[in-house]
Amino acid sequence: MLFIGGALQRFSIYFFLEQNTQFNLVEILNISLILRAAVLINTTVLLLLAVKILFLYFEERASKNDGAIKTVEIKSDKRYYKVNADEILYLEGLGNYTTYHLRTEKKIISYISLKKALEKLPSSFKRIHKSYVVNSQNLISYNQESIEIKPGKFLPIGNSYKDVVNQIG
């Protein structure tokens, strides 16, 4: 197959690139030139294959990142905590401080505004009040006035955030 491809390419090179007008079969079927043409075909195919594999790698990597559990780094008391975003129930803001309320009843207080904290989180987190951001994947129930985030824990929905309830449901 390589020999046939090399011979066909050698034939094309002989007539079109070298612009020979005479038909010289010995020069066309020169083994070293046919092997050179076959190597040229192989390197071209390998280069295109490498580019295709690179594109597939980046595509696969992007699709894995879309479905992956996002890890959030939270700085608190000169320490960094790595927390899975799914473990965060809600965030409570007070001035420039944000409290991360986790499923394990643990709280992490960080010196960051609620707005900046929300920017670091996945799209499943919604702001429902000037002081609260909830993880919509961990909701128990909701209505136009409040959201139940864990049994017995209700968070108010601010007047300017009423349309967020439609996005959550």
PDB file of C-alpha atoms in Angstrom:
ATOM      1  CA  MET A   1       0.000   0.000   0.000  1.00  0.00           C
ATOM      2  CA  LEU A   2       2.831   2.365   0.891  1.00  0.00           C
ATOM      3  CA  PHE A   3       4.688   1.425  -2.260  1.00  0.00           C
ATOM      4  CA  ILE A   4       1.629   2.094  -4.432  1.00  0.00           C
ATOM      5  CA  GLY A   5       1.006   5.423  -2.676  1.00  0.00           C
ATOM      6  CA  GLY A   6       4.662   6.371  -3.076  1.00  0.00           C
ATOM      7  CA  ALA A   7       4.624   5.395  -6.763  1.00  0.00           C
ATOM      8  CA  LEU A   8       1.485   7.446  -7.406  1.00  0.00           C
ATOM      9  CA  GLN A   9       2.948  10.426  -5.605  1.00  0.00           C
ATOM     10  CA  ARG A  10       6.243   9.990  -7.524  1.00  0.00           C
ATOM     11  CA  PHE A  11       4.258   9.948 -10.777  1.00  0.00           C
ATOM     12  CA  SER A  12       2.506  13.214  -9.780  1.00  0.00           C
ATOM     13  CA  ILE A  13       5.772  14.841  -8.741  1.00  0.00           C
ATOM     14  CA  TYR A  14       7.479  13.796 -11.982  1.00  0.00           C
ATOM     15  CA  PHE A  15       4.876  15.367 -14.246  1.00  0.00           C
ATOM     16  CA  PHE A  16       3.537  18.308 -12.226  1.00  0.00           C
ATOM     17  CA  LEU A  17       6.321  19.547  -9.964  1.00  0.00           C
ATOM     18  CA  GLU A  18       9.367  18.653 -12.047  1.00  0.00           C
ATOM     19  CA  GLN A  19       7.427  19.610 -15.205  1.00  0.00           C
ATOM     20  CA  ASN A  20       8.872  16.868 -17.365  1.00  0.00           C
ATOM     21  CA  THR A  21       7.253  16.517 -20.751  1.00  0.00           C
ATOM     22  CA  GLN A  22       8.872  13.209 -21.709  1.00  0.00           C
ATOM     23  CA  PHE A  23       7.777   9.889 -20.309  1.00  0.00           C
ATOM     24  CA  ASN A  24      10.853   8.209 -18.751  1.00  0.00           C
ATOM     25  CA  LEU A  25       9.722   5.075 -16.896  1.00  0.00           C
ATOM     26  CA  VAL A  26      13.138   4.428 -15.321  1.00  0.00           C
ATOM     27  CA  GLU A  27      13.217   7.896 -13.774  1.00  0.00           C
ATOM     28  CA  ILE A  28       9.596   7.661 -12.593  1.00  0.00           C
ATOM     29  CA  LEU A  29      10.107   4.260 -10.966  1.00  0.00           C
ATOM     30  CA  ASN A  30      13.380   5.158  -9.254  1.00  0.00           C
ATOM     31  CA  ILE A  31      13.199   3.194  -5.965  1.00  0.00           C
ATOM     32  CA  SER A  32      14.926   5.806  -3.826  1.00  0.00           C
ATOM     33  CA  LEU A  33      12.543   8.525  -5.065  1.00  0.00           C
ATOM     34  CA  ILE A  34       9.516   6.286  -4.497  1.00  0.00           C
ATOM     35  CA  LEU A  35      10.703   5.547  -0.931  1.00  0.00           C
ATOM     36  CA  ARG A  36      11.221   9.268  -0.386  1.00  0.00           C
ATOM     37  CA  ALA A  37       7.656   9.927  -1.567  1.00  0.00           C
ATOM     38  CA  ALA A  38       6.330   7.144   0.713  1.00  0.00           C
ATOM     39  CA  VAL A  39       8.160   8.662   3.706  1.00  0.00           C
ATOM     40  CA  LEU A  40       6.708  12.051   2.806  1.00  0.00           C
ATOM     41  CA  ILE A  41       3.207  10.536   2.750  1.00  0.00           C
ATOM     42  CA  ASN A  42       3.786   8.813   6.112  1.00  0.00           C
ATOM     43  CA  THR A  43       5.081  11.926   7.831  1.00  0.00           C
ATOM     44  CA  THR A  44       2.137  13.921   6.532  1.00  0.00           C
ATOM     45  CA  VAL A  45      -0.321  11.302   7.767  1.00  0.00           C
ATOM     46  CA  LEU A  46       1.438  11.081  11.142  1.00  0.00           C
ATOM     47  CA  LEU A  47       1.397  14.868  11.522  1.00  0.00           C
ATOM     48  CA  LEU A  48      -2.328  15.031  10.753  1.00  0.00           C
ATOM     49  CA  LEU A  49      -2.965  12.105  13.093  1.00  0.00           C
ATOM     50  CA  ALA A  50      -1.048  13.847  15.903  1.00  0.00           C
ATOM     51  CA  VAL A  51      -3.082  17.021  15.411  1.00  0.00           C
ATOM     52  CA  LYS A  52      -6.327  15.011  15.469  1.00  0.00           C
ATOM     53  CA  ILE A  53      -5.275  13.213  18.668  1.00  0.00           C
ATOM     54  CA  LEU A  54      -4.390  16.551  20.259  1.00  0.00           C
ATOM     55  CA  PHE A  55      -7.834  17.945  19.431  1.00  0.00           C
ATOM     56  CA  LEU A  56      -9.514  14.821  20.812  1.00  0.00           C
ATOM     57  CA  TYR A  57      -7.458  15.135  24.010  1.00  0.00           C
ATOM     58  CA  PHE A  58      -8.536  18.738  24.568  1.00  0.00           C
ATOM     59  CA  GLU A  59     -12.148  17.867  23.770  1.00  0.00           C
ATOM     60  CA  GLU A  60     -12.117  14.975  26.249  1.00  0.00           C
ATOM     61  CA  ARG A  61     -10.465  17.121  28.888  1.00  0.00           C
ATOM     62  CA  ALA A  62     -13.082  19.849  28.455  1.00  0.00           C
ATOM     63  CA  SER A  63     -15.943  17.342  28.718  1.00  0.00           C
ATOM     64  CA  LYS A  64     -14.471  15.845  31.902  1.00  0.00           C
ATOM     65  CA  ASN A  65     -14.166  19.293  33.459  1.00  0.00           C
ATOM     66  CA  ASP A  66     -17.809  20.036  32.698  1.00  0.00           C
ATOM     67  CA  GLY A  67     -19.045  16.984  34.596  1.00  0.00           C
ATOM     68  CA  ALA A  68     -16.390  16.973  37.290  1.00  0.00           C
ATOM     69  CA  ILE A  69     -17.039  17.915  40.881  1.00  0.00           C
ATOM     70  CA  LYS A  70     -15.647  21.372  41.326  1.00  0.00           C
ATOM     71  CA  THR A  71     -13.293  21.895  44.214  1.00  0.00           C
ATOM     72  CA  VAL A  72     -13.333  25.318  45.829  1.00  0.00           C
ATOM     73  CA  GLU A  73     -10.402  26.772  47.740  1.00  0.00           C
ATOM     74  CA  ILE A  74     -11.476  28.800  50.761  1.00  0.00           C
ATOM     75  CA  LYS A  75      -8.998  30.929  52.668  1.00  0.00           C
ATOM     76  CA  SER A  76      -9.732  31.227  56.364  1.00  0.00           C
ATOM     77  CA  ASP A  77      -7.412  32.093  59.256  1.00  0.00           C
ATOM     78  CA  LYS A  78      -4.260  31.958  57.094  1.00  0.00           C
ATOM     79  CA  ARG A  79      -5.214  28.450  55.915  1.00  0.00           C
ATOM     80  CA  TYR A  80      -6.636  27.183  52.657  1.00  0.00           C
ATOM     81  CA  TYR A  81      -9.443  24.629  52.704  1.00  0.00           C
ATOM     82  CA  LYS A  82     -10.296  22.517  49.675  1.00  0.00           C
ATOM     83  CA  VAL A  83     -13.995  21.784  49.674  1.00  0.00           C
ATOM     84  CA  ASN A  84     -16.128  20.038  47.056  1.00  0.00           C
ATOM     85  CA  ALA A  85     -18.772  22.447  45.841  1.00  0.00           C
ATOM     86  CA  ASP A  86     -21.460  19.808  46.445  1.00  0.00           C
ATOM     87  CA  GLU A  87     -20.606  19.842  50.159  1.00  0.00           C
ATOM     88  CA  ILE A  88     -21.527  23.511  50.468  1.00  0.00           C
ATOM     89  CA  LEU A  89     -25.169  24.018  51.457  1.00  0.00           C
ATOM     90  CA  TYR A  90     -25.217  27.808  51.446  1.00  0.00           C
ATOM     91  CA  LEU A  91     -23.147  30.929  51.961  1.00  0.00           C
ATOM     92  CA  GLU A  92     -24.002  33.685  54.364  1.00  0.00           C
ATOM     93  CA  GLY A  93     -22.502  37.129  53.887  1.00  0.00           C
ATOM     94  CA  LEU A  94     -21.895  39.823  56.480  1.00  0.00           C
ATOM     95  CA  GLY A  95     -19.980  42.771  55.088  1.00  0.00           C
ATOM     96  CA  ASN A  96     -16.678  41.534  53.709  1.00  0.00           C
ATOM     97  CA  TYR A  97     -16.968  38.198  55.503  1.00  0.00           C
ATOM     98  CA  THR A  98     -18.598  35.104  54.084  1.00  0.00           C
ATOM     99  CA  THR A  99     -19.548  32.027  56.073  1.00  0.00           C
ATOM    100  CA  TYR A 100     -19.589  28.748  54.145  1.00  0.00           C
ATOM    101  CA  HIS A 101     -22.127  26.354  55.701  1.00  0.00           C
ATOM    102  CA  LEU A 102     -21.244  22.744  54.878  1.00  0.00           C
ATOM    103  CA  ARG A 103     -23.276  19.516  55.024  1.00  0.00           C
ATOM    104  CA  THR A 104     -21.167  18.306  57.931  1.00  0.00           C
ATOM    105  CA  GLU A 105     -22.450  21.169  60.111  1.00  0.00           C
ATOM    106  CA  LYS A 106     -19.011  22.746  59.787  1.00  0.00           C
ATOM    107  CA  LYS A 107     -18.697  26.471  59.092  1.00  0.00           C
ATOM    108  CA  ILE A 108     -15.768  28.184  57.415  1.00  0.00           C
ATOM    109  CA  ILE A 109     -15.544  31.957  57.760  1.00  0.00           C
ATOM    110  CA  SER A 110     -13.541  33.732  55.078  1.00  0.00           C
ATOM    111  CA  TYR A 111     -12.580  37.347  54.489  1.00  0.00           C
ATOM    112  CA  ILE A 112     -14.181  37.715  51.067  1.00  0.00           C
ATOM    113  CA  SER A 113     -17.313  39.461  49.893  1.00  0.00           C
ATOM    114  CA  LEU A 114     -20.325  37.332  49.032  1.00  0.00           C
ATOM    115  CA  LYS A 115     -20.181  38.628  45.451  1.00  0.00           C
ATOM    116  CA  LYS A 116     -16.566  37.502  44.952  1.00  0.00           C
ATOM    117  CA  ALA A 117     -17.238  34.175  46.652  1.00  0.00           C
ATOM    118  CA  LEU A 118     -20.134  33.553  44.243  1.00  0.00           C
ATOM    119  CA  GLU A 119     -17.840  34.186  41.249  1.00  0.00           C
ATOM    120  CA  LYS A 120     -15.643  31.241  42.299  1.00  0.00           C
ATOM    121  CA  LEU A 121     -18.544  28.807  42.546  1.00  0.00           C
ATOM    122  CA  PRO A 122     -20.280  26.738  39.838  1.00  0.00           C
ATOM    123  CA  SER A 123     -23.515  27.856  38.201  1.00  0.00           C
ATOM    124  CA  SER A 124     -25.605  25.721  40.577  1.00  0.00           C
ATOM    125  CA  PHE A 125     -25.110  28.408  43.248  1.00  0.00           C
ATOM    126  CA  LYS A 126     -27.764  31.138  43.165  1.00  0.00           C
ATOM    127  CA  ARG A 127     -28.007  34.365  45.081  1.00  0.00           C
ATOM    128  CA  ILE A 128     -31.399  34.551  46.770  1.00  0.00           C
ATOM    129  CA  HIS A 129     -30.871  37.460  49.164  1.00  0.00           C
ATOM    130  CA  LYS A 130     -28.326  40.220  49.700  1.00  0.00           C
ATOM    131  CA  SER A 131     -26.869  38.035  52.468  1.00  0.00           C
ATOM    132  CA  TYR A 132     -27.426  34.478  51.127  1.00  0.00           C
ATOM    133  CA  VAL A 133     -26.281  32.267  48.265  1.00  0.00           C
ATOM    134  CA  VAL A 134     -27.626  28.701  48.049  1.00  0.00           C
ATOM    135  CA  ASN A 135     -26.506  25.579  46.262  1.00  0.00           C
ATOM    136  CA  SER A 136     -29.602  24.735  44.214  1.00  0.00           C
ATOM    137  CA  GLN A 137     -28.582  21.063  44.072  1.00  0.00           C
ATOM    138  CA  ASN A 138     -29.060  20.722  47.841  1.00  0.00           C
ATOM    139  CA  LEU A 139     -32.535  22.243  48.156  1.00  0.00           C
ATOM    140  CA  ILE A 140     -35.271  20.464  50.020  1.00  0.00           C
ATOM    141  CA  SER A 141     -38.174  22.806  49.228  1.00  0.00           C
ATOM    142  CA  TYR A 142     -38.900  26.394  48.257  1.00  0.00           C
ATOM    143  CA  ASN A 143     -41.643  28.925  47.647  1.00  0.00           C
ATOM    144  CA  GLN A 144     -41.725  32.650  46.790  1.00  0.00           C
ATOM    145  CA  GLU A 145     -40.691  33.676  50.300  1.00  0.00           C
ATOM    146  CA  SER A 146     -38.118  31.153  51.535  1.00  0.00           C
ATOM    147  CA  ILE A 147     -35.936  28.177  50.692  1.00  0.00           C
ATOM    148  CA  GLU A 148     -35.463  25.126  52.902  1.00  0.00           C
ATOM    149  CA  ILE A 149     -31.819  24.122  52.680  1.00  0.00           C
ATOM    150  CA  LYS A 150     -31.783  21.420  55.362  1.00  0.00           C
ATOM    151  CA  PRO A 151     -34.516  20.140  57.664  1.00  0.00           C
ATOM    152  CA  GLY A 152     -35.723  23.074  59.727  1.00  0.00           C
ATOM    153  CA  LYS A 153     -33.327  25.619  58.163  1.00  0.00           C
ATOM    154  CA  PHE A 154     -35.153  28.183  56.037  1.00  0.00           C
ATOM    155  CA  LEU A 155     -33.438  31.059  54.220  1.00  0.00           C
ATOM    156  CA  PRO A 156     -35.392  34.148  53.133  1.00  0.00           C
ATOM    157  CA  ILE A 157     -35.672  35.187  49.496  1.00  0.00           C
ATOM    158  CA  GLY A 158     -35.048  38.912  48.984  1.00  0.00           C
ATOM    159  CA  ASN A 159     -37.574  41.018  47.071  1.00  0.00           C
ATOM    160  CA  SER A 160     -35.098  41.743  44.274  1.00  0.00           C
ATOM    161  CA  TYR A 161     -34.245  38.021  43.956  1.00  0.00           C
ATOM    162  CA  LYS A 162     -37.767  36.622  43.484  1.00  0.00           C
ATOM    163  CA  ASP A 163     -37.020  35.744  39.847  1.00  0.00           C
ATOM    164  CA  VAL A 164     -34.226  33.420  41.001  1.00  0.00           C
ATOM    165  CA  VAL A 165     -36.859  31.014  42.321  1.00  0.00           C
ATOM    166  CA  ASN A 166     -38.012  30.487  38.719  1.00  0.00           C
ATOM    167  CA  GLN A 167     -34.445  29.629  37.682  1.00  0.00           C
ATOM    168  CA  ILE A 168     -34.046  27.141  40.527  1.00  0.00           C
ATOM    169  CA  GLY A 169     -37.242  25.254  39.744  1.00  0.00           C
TER     170      GLY A 169
END
